[in-house]
Coordinates of C-alpha atoms in Angstrom, one line a residue:
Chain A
X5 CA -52.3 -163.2 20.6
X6 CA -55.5 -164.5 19.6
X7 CA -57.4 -166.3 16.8
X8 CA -59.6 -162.9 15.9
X9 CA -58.6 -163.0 12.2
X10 CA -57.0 -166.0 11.3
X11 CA -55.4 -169.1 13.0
X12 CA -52.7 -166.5 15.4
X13 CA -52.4 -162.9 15.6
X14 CA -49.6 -160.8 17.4
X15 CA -49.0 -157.1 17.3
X16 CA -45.2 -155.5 17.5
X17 CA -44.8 -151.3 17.4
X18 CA -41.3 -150.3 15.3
X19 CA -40.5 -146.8 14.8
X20 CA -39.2 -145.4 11.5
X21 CA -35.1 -144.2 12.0
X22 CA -33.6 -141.6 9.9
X23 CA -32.1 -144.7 8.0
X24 CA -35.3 -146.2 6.7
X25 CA -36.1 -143.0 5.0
X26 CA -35.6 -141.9 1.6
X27 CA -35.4 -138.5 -0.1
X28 CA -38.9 -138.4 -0.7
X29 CA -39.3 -138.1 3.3
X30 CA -41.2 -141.7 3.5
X31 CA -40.1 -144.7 4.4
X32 CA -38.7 -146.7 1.5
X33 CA -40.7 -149.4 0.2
X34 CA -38.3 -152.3 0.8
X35 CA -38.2 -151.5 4.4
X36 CA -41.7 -153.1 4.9
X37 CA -40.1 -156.6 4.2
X38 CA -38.0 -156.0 7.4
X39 CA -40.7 -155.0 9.3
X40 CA -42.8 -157.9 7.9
X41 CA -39.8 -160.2 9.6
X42 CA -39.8 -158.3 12.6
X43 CA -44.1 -159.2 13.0
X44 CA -43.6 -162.8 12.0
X45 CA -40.9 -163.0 14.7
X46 CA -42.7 -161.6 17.2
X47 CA -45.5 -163.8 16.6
X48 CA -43.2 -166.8 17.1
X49 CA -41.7 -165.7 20.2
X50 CA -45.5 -165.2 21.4
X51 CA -46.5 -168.6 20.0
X52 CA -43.6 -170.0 22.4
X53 CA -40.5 -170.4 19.9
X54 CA -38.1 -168.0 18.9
X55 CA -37.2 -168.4 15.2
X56 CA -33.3 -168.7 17.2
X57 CA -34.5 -171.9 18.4
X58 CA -36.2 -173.1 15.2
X59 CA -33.3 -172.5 13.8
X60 CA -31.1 -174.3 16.6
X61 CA -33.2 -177.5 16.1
X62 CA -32.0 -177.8 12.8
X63 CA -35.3 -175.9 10.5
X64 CA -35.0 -172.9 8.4
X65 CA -37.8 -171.1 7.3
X66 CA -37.0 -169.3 4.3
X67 CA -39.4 -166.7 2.3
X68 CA -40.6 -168.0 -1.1
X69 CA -42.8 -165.5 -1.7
X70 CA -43.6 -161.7 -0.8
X71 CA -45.8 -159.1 -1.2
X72 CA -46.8 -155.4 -0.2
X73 CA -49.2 -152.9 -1.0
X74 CA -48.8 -149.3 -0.5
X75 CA -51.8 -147.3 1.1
X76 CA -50.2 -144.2 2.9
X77 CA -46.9 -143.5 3.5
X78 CA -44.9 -144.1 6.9
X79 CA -43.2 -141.0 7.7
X80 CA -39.3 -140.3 10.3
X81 CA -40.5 -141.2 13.4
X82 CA -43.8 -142.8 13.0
X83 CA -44.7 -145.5 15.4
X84 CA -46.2 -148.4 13.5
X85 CA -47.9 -151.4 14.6
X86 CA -47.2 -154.2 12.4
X87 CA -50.2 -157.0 12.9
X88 CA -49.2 -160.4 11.6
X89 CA -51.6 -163.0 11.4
X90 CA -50.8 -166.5 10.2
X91 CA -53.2 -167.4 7.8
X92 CA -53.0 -170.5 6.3
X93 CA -51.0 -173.6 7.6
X94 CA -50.2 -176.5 5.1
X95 CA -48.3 -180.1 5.8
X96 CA -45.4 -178.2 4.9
X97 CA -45.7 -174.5 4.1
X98 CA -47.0 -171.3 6.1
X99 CA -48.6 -168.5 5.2
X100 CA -48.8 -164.6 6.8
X101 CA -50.0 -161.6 6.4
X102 CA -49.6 -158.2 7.6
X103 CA -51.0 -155.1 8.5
X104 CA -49.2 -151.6 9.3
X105 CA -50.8 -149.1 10.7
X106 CA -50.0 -145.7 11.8
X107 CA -50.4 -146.0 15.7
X108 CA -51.4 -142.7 17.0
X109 CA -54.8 -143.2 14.9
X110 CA -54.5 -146.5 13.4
X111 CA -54.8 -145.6 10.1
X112 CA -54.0 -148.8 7.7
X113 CA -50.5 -147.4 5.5
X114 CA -49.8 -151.2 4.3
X115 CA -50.6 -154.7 4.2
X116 CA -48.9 -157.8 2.5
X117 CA -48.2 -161.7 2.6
X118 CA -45.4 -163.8 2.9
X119 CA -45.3 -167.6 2.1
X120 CA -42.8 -169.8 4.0
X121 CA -41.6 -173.7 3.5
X122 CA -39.3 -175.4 6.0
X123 CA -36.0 -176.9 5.1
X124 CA -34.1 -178.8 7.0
X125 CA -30.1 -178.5 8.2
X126 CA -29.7 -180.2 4.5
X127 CA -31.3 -177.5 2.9
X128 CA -34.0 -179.5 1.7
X129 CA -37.8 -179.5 1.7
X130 CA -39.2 -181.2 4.3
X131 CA -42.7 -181.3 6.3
X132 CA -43.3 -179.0 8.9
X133 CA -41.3 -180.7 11.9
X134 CA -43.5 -181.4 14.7
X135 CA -42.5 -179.3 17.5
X136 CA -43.9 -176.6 15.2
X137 CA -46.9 -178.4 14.3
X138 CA -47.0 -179.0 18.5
X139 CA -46.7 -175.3 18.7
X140 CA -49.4 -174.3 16.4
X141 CA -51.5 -176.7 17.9
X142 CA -51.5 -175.2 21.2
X143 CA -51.4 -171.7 20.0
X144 CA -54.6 -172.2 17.9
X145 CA -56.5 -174.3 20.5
X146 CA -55.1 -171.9 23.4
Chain B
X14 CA -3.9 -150.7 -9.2
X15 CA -0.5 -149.2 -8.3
X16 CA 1.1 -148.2 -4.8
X17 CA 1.0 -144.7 -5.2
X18 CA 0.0 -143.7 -1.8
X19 CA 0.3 -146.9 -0.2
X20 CA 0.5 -150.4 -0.5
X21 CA -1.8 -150.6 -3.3
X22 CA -4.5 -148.9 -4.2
X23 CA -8.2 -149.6 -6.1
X24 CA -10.7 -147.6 -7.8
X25 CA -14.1 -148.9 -8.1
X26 CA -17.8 -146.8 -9.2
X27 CA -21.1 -147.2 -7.1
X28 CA -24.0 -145.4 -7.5
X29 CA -25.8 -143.8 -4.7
X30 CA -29.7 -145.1 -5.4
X31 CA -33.0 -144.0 -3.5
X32 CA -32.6 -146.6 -1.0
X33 CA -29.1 -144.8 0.2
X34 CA -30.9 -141.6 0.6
X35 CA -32.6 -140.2 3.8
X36 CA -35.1 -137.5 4.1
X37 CA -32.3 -134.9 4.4
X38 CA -32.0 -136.2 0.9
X39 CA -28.4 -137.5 1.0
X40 CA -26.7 -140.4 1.2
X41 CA -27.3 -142.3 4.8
X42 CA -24.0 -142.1 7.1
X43 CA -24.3 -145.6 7.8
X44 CA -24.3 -146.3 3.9
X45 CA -20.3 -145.3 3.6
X46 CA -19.3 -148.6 5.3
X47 CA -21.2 -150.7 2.6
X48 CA -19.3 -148.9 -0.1
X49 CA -16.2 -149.4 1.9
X50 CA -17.0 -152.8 2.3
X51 CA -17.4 -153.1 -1.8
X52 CA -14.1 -151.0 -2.5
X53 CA -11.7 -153.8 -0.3
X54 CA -13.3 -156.2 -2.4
X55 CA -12.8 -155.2 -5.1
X56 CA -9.4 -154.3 -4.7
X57 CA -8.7 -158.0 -3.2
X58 CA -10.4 -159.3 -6.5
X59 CA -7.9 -156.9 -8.3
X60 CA -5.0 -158.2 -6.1
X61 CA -6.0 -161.7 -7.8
X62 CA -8.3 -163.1 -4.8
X63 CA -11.8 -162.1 -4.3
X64 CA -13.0 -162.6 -0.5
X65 CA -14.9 -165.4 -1.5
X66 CA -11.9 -167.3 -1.8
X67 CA -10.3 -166.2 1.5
X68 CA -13.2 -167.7 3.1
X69 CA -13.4 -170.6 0.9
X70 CA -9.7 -170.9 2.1
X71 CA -11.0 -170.9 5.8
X72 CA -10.2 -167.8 6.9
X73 CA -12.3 -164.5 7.5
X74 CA -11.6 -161.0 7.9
X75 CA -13.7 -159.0 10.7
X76 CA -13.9 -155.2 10.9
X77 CA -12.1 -154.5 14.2
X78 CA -12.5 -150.7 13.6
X79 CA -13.9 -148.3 11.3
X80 CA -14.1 -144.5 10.9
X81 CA -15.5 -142.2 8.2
X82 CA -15.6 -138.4 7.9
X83 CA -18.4 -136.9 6.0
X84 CA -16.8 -134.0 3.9
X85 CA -19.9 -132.9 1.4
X86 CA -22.9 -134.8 0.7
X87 CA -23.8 -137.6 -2.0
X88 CA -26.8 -137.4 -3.5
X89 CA -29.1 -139.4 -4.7
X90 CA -28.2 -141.0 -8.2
X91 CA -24.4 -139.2 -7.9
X92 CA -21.9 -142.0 -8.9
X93 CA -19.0 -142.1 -6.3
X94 CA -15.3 -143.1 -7.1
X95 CA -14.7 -145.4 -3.9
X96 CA -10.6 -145.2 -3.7
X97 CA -9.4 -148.3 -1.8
X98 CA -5.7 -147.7 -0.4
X99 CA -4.0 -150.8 2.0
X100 CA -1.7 -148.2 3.9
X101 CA -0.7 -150.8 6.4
X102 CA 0.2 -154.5 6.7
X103 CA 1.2 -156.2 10.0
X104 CA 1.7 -159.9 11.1
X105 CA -2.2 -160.4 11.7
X106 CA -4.1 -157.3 10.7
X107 CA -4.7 -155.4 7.6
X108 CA -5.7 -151.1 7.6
X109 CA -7.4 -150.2 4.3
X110 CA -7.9 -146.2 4.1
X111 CA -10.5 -145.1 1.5
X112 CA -11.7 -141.8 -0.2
X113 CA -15.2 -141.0 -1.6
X114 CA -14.9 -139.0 -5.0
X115 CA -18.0 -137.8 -6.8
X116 CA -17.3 -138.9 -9.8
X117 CA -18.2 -136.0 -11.6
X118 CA -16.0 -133.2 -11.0
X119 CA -13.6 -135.4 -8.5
X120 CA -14.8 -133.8 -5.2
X121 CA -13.9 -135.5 -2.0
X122 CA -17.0 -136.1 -0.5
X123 CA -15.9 -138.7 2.3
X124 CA -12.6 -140.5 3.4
X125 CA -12.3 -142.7 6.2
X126 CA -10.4 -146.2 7.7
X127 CA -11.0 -149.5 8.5
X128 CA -8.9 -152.1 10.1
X129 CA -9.3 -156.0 9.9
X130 CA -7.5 -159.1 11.5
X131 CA -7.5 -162.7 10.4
X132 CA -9.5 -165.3 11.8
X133 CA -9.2 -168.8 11.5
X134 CA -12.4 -171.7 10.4
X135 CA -12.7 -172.0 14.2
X136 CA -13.1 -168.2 15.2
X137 CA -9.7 -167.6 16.3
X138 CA -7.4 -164.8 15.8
X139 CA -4.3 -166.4 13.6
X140 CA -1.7 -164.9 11.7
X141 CA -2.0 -163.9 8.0
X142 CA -2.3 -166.7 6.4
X143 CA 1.0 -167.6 4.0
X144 CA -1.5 -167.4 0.8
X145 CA -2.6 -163.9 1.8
X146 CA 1.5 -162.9 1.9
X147 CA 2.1 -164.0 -0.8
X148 CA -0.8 -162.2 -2.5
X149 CA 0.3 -159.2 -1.2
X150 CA 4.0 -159.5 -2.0
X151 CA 3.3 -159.9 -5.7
X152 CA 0.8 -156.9 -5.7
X153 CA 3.4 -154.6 -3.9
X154 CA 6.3 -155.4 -6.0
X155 CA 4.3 -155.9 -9.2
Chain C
X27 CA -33.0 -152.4 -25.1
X28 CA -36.1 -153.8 -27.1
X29 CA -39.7 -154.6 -27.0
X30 CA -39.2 -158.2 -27.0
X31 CA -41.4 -159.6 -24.1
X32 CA -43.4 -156.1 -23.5
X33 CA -42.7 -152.7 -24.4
X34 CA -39.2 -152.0 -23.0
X35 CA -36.7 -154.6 -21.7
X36 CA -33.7 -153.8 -19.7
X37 CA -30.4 -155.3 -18.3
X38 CA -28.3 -154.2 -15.1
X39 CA -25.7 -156.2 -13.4
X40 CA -25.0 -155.9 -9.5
X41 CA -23.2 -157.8 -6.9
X42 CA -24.2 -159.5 -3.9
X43 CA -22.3 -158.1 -0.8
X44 CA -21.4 -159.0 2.2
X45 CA -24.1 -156.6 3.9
X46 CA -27.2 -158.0 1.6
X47 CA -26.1 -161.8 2.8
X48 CA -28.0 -162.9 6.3
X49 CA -26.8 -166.2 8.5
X50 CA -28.2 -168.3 6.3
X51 CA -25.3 -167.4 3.8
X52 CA -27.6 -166.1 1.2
X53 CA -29.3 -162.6 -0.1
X54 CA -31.9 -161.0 2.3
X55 CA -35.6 -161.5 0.9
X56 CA -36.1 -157.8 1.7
X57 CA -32.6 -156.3 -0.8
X58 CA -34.5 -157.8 -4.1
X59 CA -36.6 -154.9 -3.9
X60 CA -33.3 -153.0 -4.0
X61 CA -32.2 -154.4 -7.2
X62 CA -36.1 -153.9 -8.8
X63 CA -35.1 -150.2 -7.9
X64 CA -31.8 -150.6 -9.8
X65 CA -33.5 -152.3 -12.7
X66 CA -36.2 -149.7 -13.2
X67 CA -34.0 -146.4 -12.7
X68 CA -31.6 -148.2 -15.5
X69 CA -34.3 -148.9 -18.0
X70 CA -35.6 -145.1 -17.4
X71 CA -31.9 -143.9 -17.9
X72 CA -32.0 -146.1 -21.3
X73 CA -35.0 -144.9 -22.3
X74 CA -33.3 -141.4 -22.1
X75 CA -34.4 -139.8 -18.8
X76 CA -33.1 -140.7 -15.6
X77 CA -35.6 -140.8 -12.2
X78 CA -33.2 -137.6 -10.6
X79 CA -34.8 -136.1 -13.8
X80 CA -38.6 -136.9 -13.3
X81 CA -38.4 -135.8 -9.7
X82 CA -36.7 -132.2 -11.2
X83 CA -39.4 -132.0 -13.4
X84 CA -41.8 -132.1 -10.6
X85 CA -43.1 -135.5 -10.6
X86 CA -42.6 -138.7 -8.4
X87 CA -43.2 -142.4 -9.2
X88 CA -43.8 -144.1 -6.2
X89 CA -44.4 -147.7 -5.5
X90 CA -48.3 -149.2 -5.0
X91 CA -47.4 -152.3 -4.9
X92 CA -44.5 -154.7 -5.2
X93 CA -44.3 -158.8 -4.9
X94 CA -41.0 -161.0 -5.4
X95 CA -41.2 -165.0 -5.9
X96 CA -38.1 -166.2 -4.5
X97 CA -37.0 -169.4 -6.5
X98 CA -33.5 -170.0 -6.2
X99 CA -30.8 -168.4 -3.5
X100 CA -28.3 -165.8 -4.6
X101 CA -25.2 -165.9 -2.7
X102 CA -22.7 -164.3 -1.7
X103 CA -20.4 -162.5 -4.5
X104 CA -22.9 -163.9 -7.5
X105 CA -23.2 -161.4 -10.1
X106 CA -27.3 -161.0 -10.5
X107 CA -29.0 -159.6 -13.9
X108 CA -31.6 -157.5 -12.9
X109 CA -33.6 -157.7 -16.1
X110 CA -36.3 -155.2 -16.4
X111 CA -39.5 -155.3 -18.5
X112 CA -42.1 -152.4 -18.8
X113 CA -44.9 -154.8 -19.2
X114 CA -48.0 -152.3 -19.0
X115 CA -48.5 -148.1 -19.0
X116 CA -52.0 -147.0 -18.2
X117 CA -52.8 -143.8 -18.1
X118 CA -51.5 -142.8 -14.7
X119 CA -49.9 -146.1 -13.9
X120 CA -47.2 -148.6 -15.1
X121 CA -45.8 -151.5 -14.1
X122 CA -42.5 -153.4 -14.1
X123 CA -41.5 -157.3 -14.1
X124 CA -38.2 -158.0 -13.0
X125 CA -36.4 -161.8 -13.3
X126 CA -33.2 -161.7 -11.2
X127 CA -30.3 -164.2 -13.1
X128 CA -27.4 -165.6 -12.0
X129 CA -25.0 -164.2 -14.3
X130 CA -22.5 -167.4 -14.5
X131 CA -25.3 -170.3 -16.0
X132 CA -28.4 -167.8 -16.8
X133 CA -30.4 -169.4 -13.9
X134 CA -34.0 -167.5 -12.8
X135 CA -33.3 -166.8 -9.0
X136 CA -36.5 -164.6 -8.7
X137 CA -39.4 -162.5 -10.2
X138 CA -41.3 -159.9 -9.4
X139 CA -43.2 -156.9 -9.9
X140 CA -43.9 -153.5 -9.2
X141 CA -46.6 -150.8 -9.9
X142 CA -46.4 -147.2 -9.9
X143 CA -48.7 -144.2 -10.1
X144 CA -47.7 -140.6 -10.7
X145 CA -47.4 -138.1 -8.4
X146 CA -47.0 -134.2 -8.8
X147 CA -44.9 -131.8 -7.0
X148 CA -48.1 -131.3 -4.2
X149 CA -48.3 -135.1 -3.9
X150 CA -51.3 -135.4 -6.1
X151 CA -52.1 -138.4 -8.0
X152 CA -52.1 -137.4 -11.7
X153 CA -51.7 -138.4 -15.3
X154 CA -49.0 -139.3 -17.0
X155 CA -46.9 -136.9 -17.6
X156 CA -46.7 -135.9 -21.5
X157 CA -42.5 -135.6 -21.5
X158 CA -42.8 -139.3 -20.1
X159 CA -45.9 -140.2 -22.4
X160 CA -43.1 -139.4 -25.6
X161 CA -40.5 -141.0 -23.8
X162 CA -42.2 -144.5 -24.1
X163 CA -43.4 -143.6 -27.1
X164 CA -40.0 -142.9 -28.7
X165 CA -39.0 -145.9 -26.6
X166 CA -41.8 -148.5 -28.1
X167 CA -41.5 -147.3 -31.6
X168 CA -37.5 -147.6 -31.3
Chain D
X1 CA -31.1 -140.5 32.7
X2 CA -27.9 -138.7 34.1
X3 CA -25.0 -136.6 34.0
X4 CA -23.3 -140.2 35.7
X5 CA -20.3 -140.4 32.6
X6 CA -20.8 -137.0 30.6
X7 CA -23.5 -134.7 30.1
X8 CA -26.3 -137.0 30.0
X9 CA -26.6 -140.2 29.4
X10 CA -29.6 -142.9 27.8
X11 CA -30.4 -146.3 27.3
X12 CA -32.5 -148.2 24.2
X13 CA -32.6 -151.5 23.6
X14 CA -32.8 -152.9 19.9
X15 CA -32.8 -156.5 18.9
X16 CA -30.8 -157.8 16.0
X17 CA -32.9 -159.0 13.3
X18 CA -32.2 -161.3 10.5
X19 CA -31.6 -158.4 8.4
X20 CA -29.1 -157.3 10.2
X21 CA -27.0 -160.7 10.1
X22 CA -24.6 -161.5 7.8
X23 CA -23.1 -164.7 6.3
X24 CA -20.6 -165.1 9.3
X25 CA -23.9 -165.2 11.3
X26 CA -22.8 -161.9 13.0
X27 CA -24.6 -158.5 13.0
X28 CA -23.0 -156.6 10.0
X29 CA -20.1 -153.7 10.5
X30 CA -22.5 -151.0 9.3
X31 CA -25.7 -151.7 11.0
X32 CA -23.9 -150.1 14.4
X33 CA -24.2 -146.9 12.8
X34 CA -28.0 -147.3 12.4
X35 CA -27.9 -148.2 16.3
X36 CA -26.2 -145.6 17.1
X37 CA -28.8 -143.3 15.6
X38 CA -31.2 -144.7 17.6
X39 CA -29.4 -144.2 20.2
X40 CA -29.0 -140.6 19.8
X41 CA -32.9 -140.0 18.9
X42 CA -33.9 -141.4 21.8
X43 CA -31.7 -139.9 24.1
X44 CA -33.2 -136.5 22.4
X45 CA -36.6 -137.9 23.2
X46 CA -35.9 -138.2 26.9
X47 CA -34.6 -134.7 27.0
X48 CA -38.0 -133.5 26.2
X49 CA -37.3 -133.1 22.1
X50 CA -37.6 -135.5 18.9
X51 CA -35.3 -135.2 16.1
X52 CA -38.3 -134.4 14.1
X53 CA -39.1 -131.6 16.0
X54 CA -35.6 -129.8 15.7
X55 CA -36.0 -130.9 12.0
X56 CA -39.8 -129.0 12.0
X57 CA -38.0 -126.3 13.9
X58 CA -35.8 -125.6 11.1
X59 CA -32.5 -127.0 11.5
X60 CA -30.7 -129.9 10.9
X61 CA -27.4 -132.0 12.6
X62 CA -25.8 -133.9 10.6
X63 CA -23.0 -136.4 10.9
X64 CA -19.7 -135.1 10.3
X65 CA -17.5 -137.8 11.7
X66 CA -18.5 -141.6 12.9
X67 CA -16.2 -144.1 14.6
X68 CA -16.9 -147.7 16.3
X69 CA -14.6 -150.0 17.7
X70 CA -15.8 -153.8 17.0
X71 CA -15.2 -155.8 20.2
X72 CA -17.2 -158.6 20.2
X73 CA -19.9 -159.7 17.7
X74 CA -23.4 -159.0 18.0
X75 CA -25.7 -162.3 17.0
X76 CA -28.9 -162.9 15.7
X77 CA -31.7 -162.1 18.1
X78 CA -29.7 -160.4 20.8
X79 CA -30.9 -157.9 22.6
X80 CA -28.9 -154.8 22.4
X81 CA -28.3 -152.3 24.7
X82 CA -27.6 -148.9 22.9
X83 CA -26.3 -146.5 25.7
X84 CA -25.5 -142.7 24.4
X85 CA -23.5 -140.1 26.5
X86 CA -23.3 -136.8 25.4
X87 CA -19.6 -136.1 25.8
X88 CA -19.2 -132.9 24.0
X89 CA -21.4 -129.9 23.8
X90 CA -19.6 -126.8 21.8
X91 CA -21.1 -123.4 20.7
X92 CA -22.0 -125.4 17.1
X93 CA -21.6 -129.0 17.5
X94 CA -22.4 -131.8 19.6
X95 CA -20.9 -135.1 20.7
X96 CA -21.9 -138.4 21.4
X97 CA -20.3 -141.6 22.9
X98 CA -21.9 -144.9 22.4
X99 CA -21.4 -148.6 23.7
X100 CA -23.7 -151.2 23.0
X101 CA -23.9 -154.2 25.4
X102 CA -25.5 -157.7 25.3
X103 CA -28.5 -157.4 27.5
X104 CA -28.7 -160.5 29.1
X105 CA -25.0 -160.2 30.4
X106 CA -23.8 -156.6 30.2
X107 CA -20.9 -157.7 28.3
X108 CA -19.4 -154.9 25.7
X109 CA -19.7 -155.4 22.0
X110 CA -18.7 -151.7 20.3
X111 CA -18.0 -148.6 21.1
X112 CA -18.0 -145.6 19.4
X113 CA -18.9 -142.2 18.7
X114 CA -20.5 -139.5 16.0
X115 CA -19.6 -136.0 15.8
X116 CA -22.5 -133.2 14.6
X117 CA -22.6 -129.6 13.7
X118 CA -25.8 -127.6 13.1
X119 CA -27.7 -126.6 9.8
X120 CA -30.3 -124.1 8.9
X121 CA -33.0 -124.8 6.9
X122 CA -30.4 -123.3 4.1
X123 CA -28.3 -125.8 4.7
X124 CA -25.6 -123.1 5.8
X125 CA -23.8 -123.9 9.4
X126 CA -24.9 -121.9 12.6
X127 CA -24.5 -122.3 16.4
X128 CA -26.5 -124.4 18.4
X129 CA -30.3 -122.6 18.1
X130 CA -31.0 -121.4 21.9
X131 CA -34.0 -123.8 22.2
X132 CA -31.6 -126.8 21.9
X133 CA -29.0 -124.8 24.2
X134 CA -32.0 -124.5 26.7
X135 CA -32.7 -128.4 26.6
X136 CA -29.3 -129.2 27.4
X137 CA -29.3 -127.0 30.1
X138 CA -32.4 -128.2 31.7
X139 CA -31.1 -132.0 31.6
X140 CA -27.7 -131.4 32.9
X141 CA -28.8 -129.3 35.5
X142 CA -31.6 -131.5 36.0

């Protein structure tokens, strides 16, 4: 975890299963999103705060917006690294983005973005809730 | 809908898409319980509830068991015949069996089993609830 | 079918089911690229050639790119239109928009797009392919 | 691994991701069967092959029959414990046992098993190929 490319970075290693393929032998391209969860998670377990517990104080994060491009394909039994960085921080919004790359040489197969708000047990729109501001804080200062 | 080999039985058409497949290039094994999941559904919708409703009602209906055999593959962009038979009701638990036809030629690519019980709002195990007998009486004698 | 906001419009219904929903009761951010797949192999197969029919003619369509703007939930059950517009064909490219509707009220849930290049059988970035050229162009002239 | 309850045994531990949830906040029926392959591929890892490389070898083993008993449900962010046993090994087919346990206290969630034959490249059934006889031998002698 570190501030290298943005305001946090954290690196998690998935492997592709039998199930993520698809008959062209590659991994199918809505499978990216669930690896894009799995970075963004890890991150927040690294910054301190599982998203369980973000959850558990009452705060959803939910996806308004996503995006990937494909470089190379990810192939059955590939190790990937997926690199999330958060990139942008707003009074009420966050912003990642991702990189996947093919561990054994690091080769770069995808990147994309997702865009977050923060709701609250009510479902509504609210601020960022300041145990996560708190969090960020200390992760970005650390 | 009639009770030709069982209680009742339901007919319903899915199509196997790219994101079913696996590099083998068949359908994924672990695909068959989705399409089970859509063929009790849409025999309970048939039966004049949808599951919506049960759990609107306050109940829910976990998988306590499930169990497919994989006969012949499906391929990608085959349409399957999923066959939804309730072959057994008890005081608190349900058995649906269910056979995957290509829809083709009628082959039988797949059949297999699930079993449910009946929970309550508050997680527990309870009884069928009287709206859910009734449902079924009507089906079974209509 | 028509050309009216681009050169091919087309209209799919699916179902939410239990296994796209997450805790938070609603559709998983990642399945939406599911139902763009959906969306796009229907338009092909009313344009008069389905995608198991481009790969047996040797040629793949992968995606570069995809993004999804997620506006509204879809829940549990909801009928979705997947509606499908072919809003641009280059010469070895093309690229989809997709607005996901609630089918009950006609309410935007989502939009989103993908892009595709042609492959061959070798994997090859190529052209168009002229059967698909006189597809779209029987398709835009309709 | 050992030959402790069969003819070898493994252990991989997956974490449940958001994906995997469903609306009654639990991990969904047919995600097991995704576990389970994991479980399986890395218990062929730690014999000394990959799937991929029996697959690069020529050959193929495919699920003929899948069955898991739900015990207790699996939750958002839970570690997993996967742990396969090879139960069965016959002149052309294999079997494996699974249970999958909440990490933190042991506790059993499912258990279940898949039954596999062999393939040639063909697709045409055969007997186990001697190299994958050979790697069985080694780890149950072992």
């Amino acid at each position: 975890m570190s501030g290298e490319r943005g305001l946090a970075v954290a690196r998690f290693v998935v492997r592709v299963i039998y199930a993520d393929t698809d008959q062209m032998g590659l991994a199918y391209y809505g499978n990216y999103l669930r690896w894009f969860e799995v970075g963004r998670t890890e991150m927040l377990r690294e910054l301190g705060m599982s998203y369980r517990q973000v959850e558990e104080a009452g705060f959803r994060m939910p996806v308004l917006e996503a995006r990937c491009r494909y470089l190379r394909p990810a192939r059955y039994d590939d190790e990937l690294v997926i690199e999330t960085t958060l990139v942008h921080r707003g009074r009420a919004s966050l912003r990642f983005e991702y990189r996947v790359l093919r561990r054994t040489d690091g080769e770069l197969l995808a990147n994309g973005q997702t865009a977050h708000c923060f709701l609250d047990a009510e479902g509504r729109a609210v601020r960022m809730p300041p145990f996560f501001v708190e969090l960020l804080d200390r992760a970005i200062r650390g």
